[in-house]
Structures are given as C-alpha cells and as structure tokens.
PDB file of C-alpha atoms in Angstrom:
ATOM      1  CA  GLY A   1       0.463  11.624   3.785  1.00  0.00           C
ATOM      2  CA  ASP A   2       4.116  12.602   3.429  1.00  0.00           C
ATOM      3  CA  HIS A   3       4.929  11.907  -0.199  1.00  0.00           C
ATOM      4  CA  SER A   4       8.390  13.474  -0.332  1.00  0.00           C
ATOM      5  CA  GLY A   5       9.268  10.929  -3.020  1.00  0.00           C
ATOM      6  CA  THR A   6       6.361  11.864  -5.299  1.00  0.00           C
ATOM      7  CA  TYR A   7       7.032  12.014  -9.022  1.00  0.00           C
ATOM      8  CA  LEU A   8       4.550  13.479 -11.493  1.00  0.00           C
ATOM      9  CA  GLY A   9       4.855  13.186 -15.247  1.00  0.00           C
ATOM     10  CA  LYS A  10       3.136  13.011 -18.617  1.00  0.00           C
ATOM     11  CA  CYS A  11       2.596   9.613 -20.234  1.00  0.00           C
ATOM     12  CA  LEU A  12       5.024   8.989 -23.101  1.00  0.00           C
ATOM     13  CA  ASN A  13       2.173   8.579 -25.578  1.00  0.00           C
ATOM     14  CA  GLY A  14       0.931  12.053 -24.613  1.00  0.00           C
ATOM     15  CA  GLU A  15      -2.449  10.689 -23.487  1.00  0.00           C
ATOM     16  CA  GLY A  16      -2.600  11.583 -19.840  1.00  0.00           C
ATOM     17  CA  ILE A  17      -0.542  11.939 -16.704  1.00  0.00           C
ATOM     18  CA  TYR A  18       0.777   9.702 -13.945  1.00  0.00           C
ATOM     19  CA  ALA A  19       1.984  10.046 -10.384  1.00  0.00           C
ATOM     20  CA  ILE A  20       4.281   7.736  -8.446  1.00  0.00           C
ATOM     21  CA  LEU A  21       4.000   8.112  -4.671  1.00  0.00           C
ATOM     22  CA  ASP A  22       6.456   6.778  -2.101  1.00  0.00           C
ATOM     23  CA  LEU A  23       4.470   5.941   1.045  1.00  0.00           C
ATOM     24  CA  GLN A  24       7.786   5.855   3.002  1.00  0.00           C
ATOM     25  CA  GLN A  25       7.273   2.278   4.262  1.00  0.00           C
ATOM     26  CA  GLU A  26       5.335  -0.883   3.454  1.00  0.00           C
ATOM     27  CA  THR A  27       1.731  -0.177   4.447  1.00  0.00           C
ATOM     28  CA  SER A  28      -1.357  -2.395   4.601  1.00  0.00           C
ATOM     29  CA  GLY A  29      -4.873  -1.016   4.745  1.00  0.00           C
ATOM     30  CA  TYR A  30      -7.525   0.729   2.702  1.00  0.00           C
ATOM     31  CA  LEU A  31      -7.003   2.744  -0.461  1.00  0.00           C
ATOM     32  CA  MET A  32      -7.947   6.416  -0.110  1.00  0.00           C
ATOM     33  CA  LEU A  33      -8.036   9.017  -2.880  1.00  0.00           C
ATOM     34  CA  ASP A  34      -9.090  12.651  -2.786  1.00  0.00           C
ATOM     35  CA  ILE A  35      -8.854  14.136  -6.284  1.00  0.00           C
ATOM     36  CA  THR A  36     -10.423  16.799  -8.442  1.00  0.00           C
ATOM     37  CA  ALA A  37     -11.121  15.759 -12.025  1.00  0.00           C
ATOM     38  CA  CYS A  38     -13.316  16.283 -15.058  1.00  0.00           C
ATOM     39  CA  GLU A  39     -16.507  14.264 -15.607  1.00  0.00           C
ATOM     40  CA  GLY A  40     -15.743  10.699 -16.729  1.00  0.00           C
ATOM     41  CA  THR A  41     -12.000  10.801 -16.017  1.00  0.00           C
ATOM     42  CA  ILE A  42     -10.722   7.287 -15.395  1.00  0.00           C
ATOM     43  CA  VAL A  43      -7.966   6.947 -12.794  1.00  0.00           C
ATOM     44  CA  ARG A  44      -6.095   3.642 -12.618  1.00  0.00           C
ATOM     45  CA  ILE A  45      -4.346   2.747  -9.372  1.00  0.00           C
ATOM     46  CA  ALA A  46      -1.498   0.294  -8.788  1.00  0.00           C
ATOM     47  CA  CYS A  47       0.266  -0.484  -5.500  1.00  0.00           C
ATOM     48  CA  GLY A  48       3.414  -2.526  -5.013  1.00  0.00           C
ATOM     49  CA  GLU A  49       6.482  -3.220  -2.898  1.00  0.00           C
ATOM     50  CA  HIS A  50       9.056  -1.902  -5.341  1.00  0.00           C
ATOM     51  CA  LEU A  51       9.504   0.012  -8.580  1.00  0.00           C
ATOM     52  CA  ASN A  52      10.492  -1.535 -11.912  1.00  0.00           C
ATOM     53  CA  ASP A  53      11.799   0.913 -14.505  1.00  0.00           C
ATOM     54  CA  MET A  54      10.476   3.851 -12.450  1.00  0.00           C
ATOM     55  CA  GLY A  55       6.975   2.452 -12.055  1.00  0.00           C
ATOM     56  CA  VAL A  56       4.878  -0.045 -10.114  1.00  0.00           C
ATOM     57  CA  ASN A  57       4.845  -3.381 -11.928  1.00  0.00           C
ATOM     58  CA  THR A  58       1.349  -3.737 -13.382  1.00  0.00           C
ATOM     59  CA  ALA A  59       1.879  -7.046 -15.188  1.00  0.00           C
ATOM     60  CA  ALA A  60      -0.972  -9.475 -14.514  1.00  0.00           C
ATOM     61  CA  ASP A  61       1.365 -12.128 -13.066  1.00  0.00           C
ATOM     62  CA  ALA A  62       3.210  -9.754 -10.726  1.00  0.00           C
ATOM     63  CA  GLY A  63       0.712  -9.924  -7.845  1.00  0.00           C
ATOM     64  CA  PHE A  64      -0.009  -6.207  -8.103  1.00  0.00           C
ATOM     65  CA  TYR A  65      -3.105  -4.565  -6.743  1.00  0.00           C
ATOM     66  CA  CYS A  66      -4.768  -2.421  -9.332  1.00  0.00           C
ATOM     67  CA  GLY A  67      -8.138  -0.894  -9.757  1.00  0.00           C
ATOM     68  CA  GLU A  68      -9.779   2.043 -11.377  1.00  0.00           C
ATOM     69  CA  ILE A  69     -12.345   4.667 -10.553  1.00  0.00           C
ATOM     70  CA  LYS A  70     -14.468   6.763 -12.870  1.00  0.00           C
ATOM     71  CA  CYS A  71     -14.715  10.331 -11.625  1.00  0.00           C
ATOM     72  CA  LYS A  72     -17.594  12.720 -11.447  1.00  0.00           C
ATOM     73  CA  LYS A  73     -16.978  16.394 -12.204  1.00  0.00           C
ATOM     74  CA  GLY A  74     -15.199  18.175  -9.376  1.00  0.00           C
ATOM     75  CA  ARG A  75     -13.903  16.755  -6.132  1.00  0.00           C
ATOM     76  CA  ASN A  76     -13.944  12.966  -5.727  1.00  0.00           C
ATOM     77  CA  VAL A  77     -13.226  11.340  -2.359  1.00  0.00           C
ATOM     78  CA  TYR A  78     -12.895   7.575  -2.593  1.00  0.00           C
ATOM     79  CA  MET A  79     -12.110   5.032   0.119  1.00  0.00           C
ATOM     80  CA  ASN A  80     -12.420   1.293  -0.366  1.00  0.00           C
ATOM     81  CA  CYS A  81     -13.172  -0.271   3.037  1.00  0.00           C
ATOM     82  CA  ILE A  82     -13.793  -3.747   1.621  1.00  0.00           C
ATOM     83  CA  HIS A  83     -10.614  -4.576  -0.281  1.00  0.00           C
ATOM     84  CA  ARG A  84      -7.317  -4.132   1.576  1.00  0.00           C
ATOM     85  CA  THR A  85      -4.206  -3.293  -0.378  1.00  0.00           C
ATOM     86  CA  THR A  86      -0.534  -3.299   0.485  1.00  0.00           C
ATOM     87  CA  GLY A  87       2.514  -1.566  -0.839  1.00  0.00           C
ATOM     88  CA  ARG A  88       5.254   0.949  -0.395  1.00  0.00           C
ATOM     89  CA  TYR A  89       4.558   2.637  -3.730  1.00  0.00           C
ATOM     90  CA  MET A  90       1.344   3.804  -5.359  1.00  0.00           C
ATOM     91  CA  GLN A  91       1.005   4.761  -8.990  1.00  0.00           C
ATOM     92  CA  LEU A  92      -1.922   6.665 -10.480  1.00  0.00           C
ATOM     93  CA  PHE A  93      -2.649   6.921 -14.228  1.00  0.00           C
ATOM     94  CA  ALA A  94      -5.224   9.379 -15.564  1.00  0.00           C
ATOM     95  CA  GLU A  95      -6.317   9.879 -19.148  1.00  0.00           C
ATOM     96  CA  THR A  96      -6.377  13.664 -18.757  1.00  0.00           C
ATOM     97  CA  ASP A  97      -4.066  16.605 -18.198  1.00  0.00           C
ATOM     98  CA  ASP A  98      -6.500  18.179 -15.732  1.00  0.00           C
ATOM     99  CA  LEU A  99      -6.265  16.323 -12.416  1.00  0.00           C
ATOM    100  CA  THR A 100      -5.512  17.568  -8.905  1.00  0.00           C
ATOM    101  CA  ILE A 101      -4.401  15.084  -6.248  1.00  0.00           C
ATOM    102  CA  HIS A 102      -5.307  16.352  -2.777  1.00  0.00           C
ATOM    103  CA  TYR A 103      -4.492  13.037  -1.084  1.00  0.00           C
ATOM    104  CA  ALA A 104      -3.554   9.548  -2.213  1.00  0.00           C
ATOM    105  CA  GLY A 105      -2.517   6.826   0.180  1.00  0.00           C
ATOM    106  CA  ILE A 106      -3.314   3.736   2.181  1.00  0.00           C
ATOM    107  CA  ILE A 107      -5.172   4.201   5.459  1.00  0.00           C
ATOM    108  CA  SER A 108      -3.395   1.787   7.786  1.00  0.00           C
ATOM    109  CA  GLU A 109      -5.424  -1.022   9.306  1.00  0.00           C
ATOM    110  CA  SER A 110      -3.758  -2.993  12.064  1.00  0.00           C
ATOM    111  CA  TYR A 111      -4.669  -5.048  15.083  1.00  0.00           C
ATOM    112  CA  PRO A 112      -4.546  -2.946  18.295  1.00  0.00           C
ATOM    113  CA  VAL A 113      -1.286  -3.949  19.963  1.00  0.00           C
ATOM    114  CA  ASP A 114       1.387  -2.112  21.917  1.00  0.00           C
ATOM    115  CA  LYS A 115       3.975  -1.688  19.171  1.00  0.00           C
ATOM    116  CA  ASP A 116       6.660  -0.829  21.720  1.00  0.00           C
ATOM    117  CA  ALA A 117       6.066  -3.820  24.033  1.00  0.00           C
ATOM    118  CA  CYS A 118       8.990  -5.700  22.510  1.00  0.00           C
ATOM    119  CA  LYS A 119      12.207  -3.766  23.052  1.00  0.00           C
ATOM    120  CA  PHE A 120      15.229  -4.374  20.857  1.00  0.00           C
ATOM    121  CA  LYS A 121      18.301  -2.176  20.797  1.00  0.00           C
ATOM    122  CA  CYS A 122      21.602  -3.051  19.205  1.00  0.00           C
ATOM    123  CA  ASN A 123      24.772  -1.143  18.339  1.00  0.00           C
ATOM    124  CA  ASP A 124      24.451  -2.382  14.754  1.00  0.00           C
ATOM    125  CA  SER A 125      22.117  -0.061  12.813  1.00  0.00           C
ATOM    126  CA  LEU A 126      21.405  -2.786  10.228  1.00  0.00           C
ATOM    127  CA  HIS A 127      20.084  -5.123  12.955  1.00  0.00           C
ATOM    128  CA  ASN A 128      17.914  -2.296  14.324  1.00  0.00           C
ATOM    129  CA  LYS A 129      16.499  -1.645  10.848  1.00  0.00           C
ATOM    130  CA  ILE A 130      15.831  -5.369  10.287  1.00  0.00           C
ATOM    131  CA  ASN A 131      14.018  -5.525  13.642  1.00  0.00           C
ATOM    132  CA  LYS A 132      11.897  -2.462  12.793  1.00  0.00           C
ATOM    133  CA  ASN A 133      10.913  -3.900   9.392  1.00  0.00           C
ATOM    134  CA  ALA A 134      10.187  -7.349  10.845  1.00  0.00           C
ATOM    135  CA  LYS A 135       7.958  -5.839  13.550  1.00  0.00           C
ATOM    136  CA  ASN A 136       6.104  -3.746  10.941  1.00  0.00           C
ATOM    137  CA  THR A 137       5.530  -6.845   8.766  1.00  0.00           C
ATOM    138  CA  LEU A 138       4.256  -8.859  11.746  1.00  0.00           C
ATOM    139  CA  ILE A 139       1.839  -6.087  12.713  1.00  0.00           C
ATOM    140  CA  MET A 140       0.543  -5.878   9.120  1.00  0.00           C
ATOM    141  CA  CYS A 141      -0.164  -9.647   9.226  1.00  0.00           C
ATOM    142  CA  MET A 142      -2.243  -9.395  12.414  1.00  0.00           C
ATOM    143  CA  LYS A 143      -5.902  -9.258  11.419  1.00  0.00           C
ATOM    144  CA  GLU A 144      -8.993 -11.107  12.607  1.00  0.00           C
ATOM    145  CA  TYR A 145      -7.035 -14.044  11.149  1.00  0.00           C
ATOM    146  CA  TYR A 146      -3.295 -14.430  10.686  1.00  0.00           C
ATOM    147  CA  GLU A 147      -1.893 -13.672   7.226  1.00  0.00           C
ATOM    148  CA  ASP A 148       1.164 -15.330   5.757  1.00  0.00           C
ATOM    149  CA  SER A 149       2.058 -12.124   3.930  1.00  0.00           C
ATOM    150  CA  PRO A 150       0.362  -8.733   3.871  1.00  0.00           C
ATOM    151  CA  TYR A 151       1.361  -8.267   0.232  1.00  0.00           C
ATOM    152  CA  ASN A 152      -0.158 -11.480  -1.061  1.00  0.00           C
ATOM    153  CA  ARG A 153      -2.895 -11.688   1.566  1.00  0.00           C
ATOM    154  CA  MET A 154      -2.314 -15.443   1.840  1.00  0.00           C
ATOM    155  CA  TRP A 155      -4.286 -17.291   4.436  1.00  0.00           C
ATOM    156  CA  MET A 156      -2.384 -20.024   6.227  1.00  0.00           C
ATOM    157  CA  SER A 157      -3.492 -23.491   7.158  1.00  0.00           C
ATOM    158  CA  SER A 158      -4.762 -23.602  10.728  1.00  0.00           C
ATOM    159  CA  MET A 159      -1.741 -25.435  12.171  1.00  0.00           C
ATOM    160  CA  ASN A 160       0.787 -23.180  10.413  1.00  0.00           C
ATOM    161  CA  ALA A 161      -1.129 -20.141  11.641  1.00  0.00           C
ATOM    162  CA  ARG A 162      -1.190 -21.506  15.209  1.00  0.00           C
ATOM    163  CA  ILE A 163       2.605 -21.939  15.295  1.00  0.00           C
ATOM    164  CA  GLN A 164       3.171 -18.534  13.669  1.00  0.00           C
ATOM    165  CA  MET A 165       0.883 -16.786  16.156  1.00  0.00           C
ATOM    166  CA  LEU A 166       2.401 -18.509  19.183  1.00  0.00           C
ATOM    167  CA  ALA A 167       5.954 -17.739  18.060  1.00  0.00           C
ATOM    168  CA  GLY A 168       5.326 -14.338  16.453  1.00  0.00           C
ATOM    169  CA  TYR A 169       2.834 -12.702  18.770  1.00  0.00           C
TER     170      TYR A 169
END
C-alpha cells in the first residue's frame, strides 16, 4: 500500500532493524506480509491506533495486536485469514540487517455496503472529517456480527447490538 509515512531504522541495541508503517487510516482486516529474508529470521509484528515514543505500543496491557513469523530463506508471503487485526500503524522488528519488505499491510475486510449511500456535506471541514471517520469506523464494525469496536474486537450483548445496528446501519 501507500506507506508515505514509512520509517526504517536500526534497533538501538544494534541487534536488528525495524520499520514503522503509516497505513494512512484506521484499517481492519487481515495481516499481509511479503518479505525477503534469511533462513530462520524472526519478524515480530505489532499494529495499533497510535504511536508512543515513535513506535507502536507493545506493552501486554495496551490491547496491541502482535505476532511473529519465522522466515524461510528467500521470499516469504504471509497472510493470516483467521485472525483479524486493526490499526493505523504497523511496526515490524527483525533480528537481522538483511530484510527486504516488498509489502506490509492490512487487507481490508468489510461488509459489502454502498459507502456513499449516506450523504453528508457541511461547510465546516472538521465536521466533514468527523463524519468520514465515523462512517469508516461503522463500516469496520460491520461483520457477520456487530462489533463494539474494531480495535478491541468486542462482541456486544444481543440487545445492545440490536439497537446499534438499527440506529447505525
């Protein structure tokens, strides 16, 4: 994807490299990586809504989504179609200096709706931006069930979900 906000660097301890990718907006879907690495290279992945101290918060209590893959020699294409993840930012850590990132991102998964069915236009650009973000969040919560939050993947009680769907959809 368009990672115009990508930052690459060496780990401070000198043991590897990292990349921070700006996905340009909050995205919910399936993790996809296309990388070239040496045999046995471990790549750790973290996704989140914001950056703390120039990185995705990977503290265990922060609600982050993190995983790791162990690479074979050469090109590795990985897509996890079972576990959805959400975030605006993705951070990759690799315990090597020899890694090529061909693609890293979240393949969007959303319920098929007409995203332009609800028209909203206002002279206030802040209200237009709030509407765009609210619509994006609603669409990310529309699955085969209704989610309370795409980031936390919270399932709602049936009555709360009913009211949210009737009002939101």
